């Protein structure tokens, strides 16, 4: 059974602090290395920059303007997980890639100001994901999720779930909401933990297994896709209500990323079909004073209203026959599109002023603009190669 081996619930174990002469991987030594291979890419929490895990360390890139911010090259291999904490000096690292000497069952918390690992977490099975917020460290294994307090590394929560090989897990990032979403214990189910309210909401999102999901920064809206990959659904996390459903396509697809714009007006989806889709959302979120307590924010100030957006997703001209024809004839299709090569995974996110940033596992970066009124094909603004694949 998976378990955390260095920390005890309710207390701090000094063995959790990384020391260079401990058994296990050596303290990272940085220096010049051979040509690096790309192992992973991941956005930070507000999509303003991203991390690239390589076979020889990691690199951090800013999105607008696009530039490499810094890199750390290692002698002993690279990382399959590089999780940022906004733009801070703290990162979570998990070993992986060709010839890495850093194990895939250990999380290293790296402080780049001190240029050293300040703590580590070891487990009995492979780590699928790590998620950070300013007060929590969340480690995702295939069948279990561990939630730790960042300040003293106490184990706060353990969550059992269905097999989760993709490491799916979302966190809220507003200090007055503490929300976590992950796959539930049944197929197609999402479990939403409202920790501040001591409440769990179970959402039966899809008939098939969950393939991808994301939440708004306040944790009050959730978007999901299944392994079928045809529909994306948006839910209210407080009561589980389905607010909207949009259709990527009719054919099965592997969804790589879902992103919600900060104003909750747009949704972006990337898949193995080589198209990044933008959908117009009809969800409207009205919030009260930002200083309200979590209970007030959750119960009173979220009013998700289905209303016309500035641009409307095209539906079928046959939608008046929706009671007779298959369901997809009455679906909401994408409002705007951008085409990328189908050869690799791409991950999309929203930038400023109706722009989309796209990063690919082939080491490519795109920045595109979409027309918020007329939609249609997006305009490419920028294309860069940040790393050779």
JSON list of C-alpha atoms in Angstrom, two decimals, residues 38 41-43 212 254-259 268-277 338-349 356-368 383-386 389:
[
{"chain": "A", "resi": 38, "resn": "UNK", "atom": "CA", "xyz": [12.62, 17.70, -23.25]},
{"chain": "A", "resi": 41, "resn": "UNK", "atom": "CA", "xyz": [6.32, 20.99, -19.76]},
{"chain": "A", "resi": 42, "resn": "UNK", "atom": "CA", "xyz": [3.93, 22.56, -17.24]},
{"chain": "A", "resi": 43, "resn": "UNK", "atom": "CA", "xyz": [2.34, 25.95, -16.64]},
{"chain": "A", "resi": 212, "resn": "UNK", "atom": "CA", "xyz": [-8.54, 16.18, -18.05]},
{"chain": "A", "resi": 254, "resn": "UNK", "atom": "CA", "xyz": [-7.26, 12.45, -26.21]},
{"chain": "A", "resi": 255, "resn": "UNK", "atom": "CA", "xyz": [-7.68, 15.80, -24.43]},
{"chain": "A", "resi": 256, "resn": "UNK", "atom": "CA", "xyz": [-4.30, 17.25, -23.42]},
{"chain": "A", "resi": 257, "resn": "UNK", "atom": "CA", "xyz": [-5.37, 20.48, -21.72]},
{"chain": "A", "resi": 258, "resn": "UNK", "atom": "CA", "xyz": [-8.37, 22.55, -20.65]},
{"chain": "A", "resi": 259, "resn": "UNK", "atom": "CA", "xyz": [-8.01, 26.21, -19.63]},
{"chain": "A", "resi": 268, "resn": "UNK", "atom": "CA", "xyz": [-9.58, 26.57, -24.44]},
{"chain": "A", "resi": 269, "resn": "UNK", "atom": "CA", "xyz": [-9.08, 22.88, -25.25]},
{"chain": "A", "resi": 270, "resn": "UNK", "atom": "CA", "xyz": [-6.18, 21.08, -26.92]},
{"chain": "A", "resi": 271, "resn": "UNK", "atom": "CA", "xyz": [-6.19, 17.45, -28.08]},
{"chain": "A", "resi": 272, "resn": "UNK", "atom": "CA", "xyz": [-4.42, 14.91, -30.27]},
{"chain": "A", "resi": 273, "resn": "UNK", "atom": "CA", "xyz": [-6.51, 16.08, -33.24]},
{"chain": "A", "resi": 274, "resn": "UNK", "atom": "CA", "xyz": [-4.12, 18.99, -33.85]},
{"chain": "A", "resi": 275, "resn": "UNK", "atom": "CA", "xyz": [-6.62, 21.82, -33.17]},
{"chain": "A", "resi": 276, "resn": "UNK", "atom": "CA", "xyz": [-6.78, 24.19, -30.22]},
{"chain": "A", "resi": 277, "resn": "UNK", "atom": "CA", "xyz": [-10.44, 25.17, -29.75]},
{"chain": "A", "resi": 338, "resn": "UNK", "atom": "CA", "xyz": [-5.85, 27.28, -34.18]},
{"chain": "A", "resi": 339, "resn": "UNK", "atom": "CA", "xyz": [-4.15, 24.34, -35.90]},
{"chain": "A", "resi": 340, "resn": "UNK", "atom": "CA", "xyz": [-0.90, 22.77, -34.66]},
{"chain": "A", "resi": 341, "resn": "UNK", "atom": "CA", "xyz": [0.96, 19.66, -35.88]},
{"chain": "A", "resi": 342, "resn": "UNK", "atom": "CA", "xyz": [-0.58, 16.40, -34.65]},
{"chain": "A", "resi": 343, "resn": "UNK", "atom": "CA", "xyz": [2.83, 14.89, -33.88]},
{"chain": "A", "resi": 344, "resn": "UNK", "atom": "CA", "xyz": [3.00, 15.72, -30.17]},
{"chain": "A", "resi": 345, "resn": "UNK", "atom": "CA", "xyz": [1.17, 17.02, -27.09]},
{"chain": "A", "resi": 346, "resn": "UNK", "atom": "CA", "xyz": [0.28, 20.70, -26.86]},
{"chain": "A", "resi": 347, "resn": "UNK", "atom": "CA", "xyz": [-0.99, 22.59, -23.80]},
{"chain": "A", "resi": 348, "resn": "UNK", "atom": "CA", "xyz": [-2.95, 25.83, -24.15]},
{"chain": "A", "resi": 349, "resn": "UNK", "atom": "CA", "xyz": [-3.54, 28.73, -21.75]},
{"chain": "A", "resi": 356, "resn": "UNK", "atom": "CA", "xyz": [-3.65, 32.15, -26.29]},
{"chain": "A", "resi": 357, "resn": "UNK", "atom": "CA", "xyz": [-0.24, 30.70, -25.43]},
{"chain": "A", "resi": 358, "resn": "UNK", "atom": "CA", "xyz": [0.51, 27.13, -26.54]},
{"chain": "A", "resi": 359, "resn": "UNK", "atom": "CA", "xyz": [3.50, 25.01, -25.48]},
{"chain": "A", "resi": 360, "resn": "UNK", "atom": "CA", "xyz": [4.40, 21.70, -27.11]},
{"chain": "A", "resi": 361, "resn": "UNK", "atom": "CA", "xyz": [6.39, 18.62, -26.21]},
{"chain": "A", "resi": 362, "resn": "UNK", "atom": "CA", "xyz": [8.33, 19.24, -29.44]},
{"chain": "A", "resi": 363, "resn": "UNK", "atom": "CA", "xyz": [9.85, 22.30, -27.76]},
{"chain": "A", "resi": 364, "resn": "UNK", "atom": "CA", "xyz": [7.66, 24.84, -29.57]},
{"chain": "A", "resi": 365, "resn": "UNK", "atom": "CA", "xyz": [5.88, 27.94, -28.24]},
{"chain": "A", "resi": 366, "resn": "UNK", "atom": "CA", "xyz": [3.00, 29.69, -30.01]},
{"chain": "A", "resi": 367, "resn": "UNK", "atom": "CA", "xyz": [1.16, 32.88, -29.17]},
{"chain": "A", "resi": 368, "resn": "UNK", "atom": "CA", "xyz": [-2.09, 33.52, -31.02]},
{"chain": "A", "resi": 383, "resn": "UNK", "atom": "CA", "xyz": [6.34, 31.05, -32.84]},
{"chain": "A", "resi": 384, "resn": "UNK", "atom": "CA", "xyz": [9.57, 30.08, -31.06]},
{"chain": "A", "resi": 385, "resn": "UNK", "atom": "CA", "xyz": [11.60, 26.94, -30.46]},
{"chain": "A", "resi": 386, "resn": "UNK", "atom": "CA", "xyz": [12.53, 26.94, -26.78]},
{"chain": "A", "resi": 389, "resn": "UNK", "atom": "CA", "xyz": [12.85, 17.82, -29.05]}
]
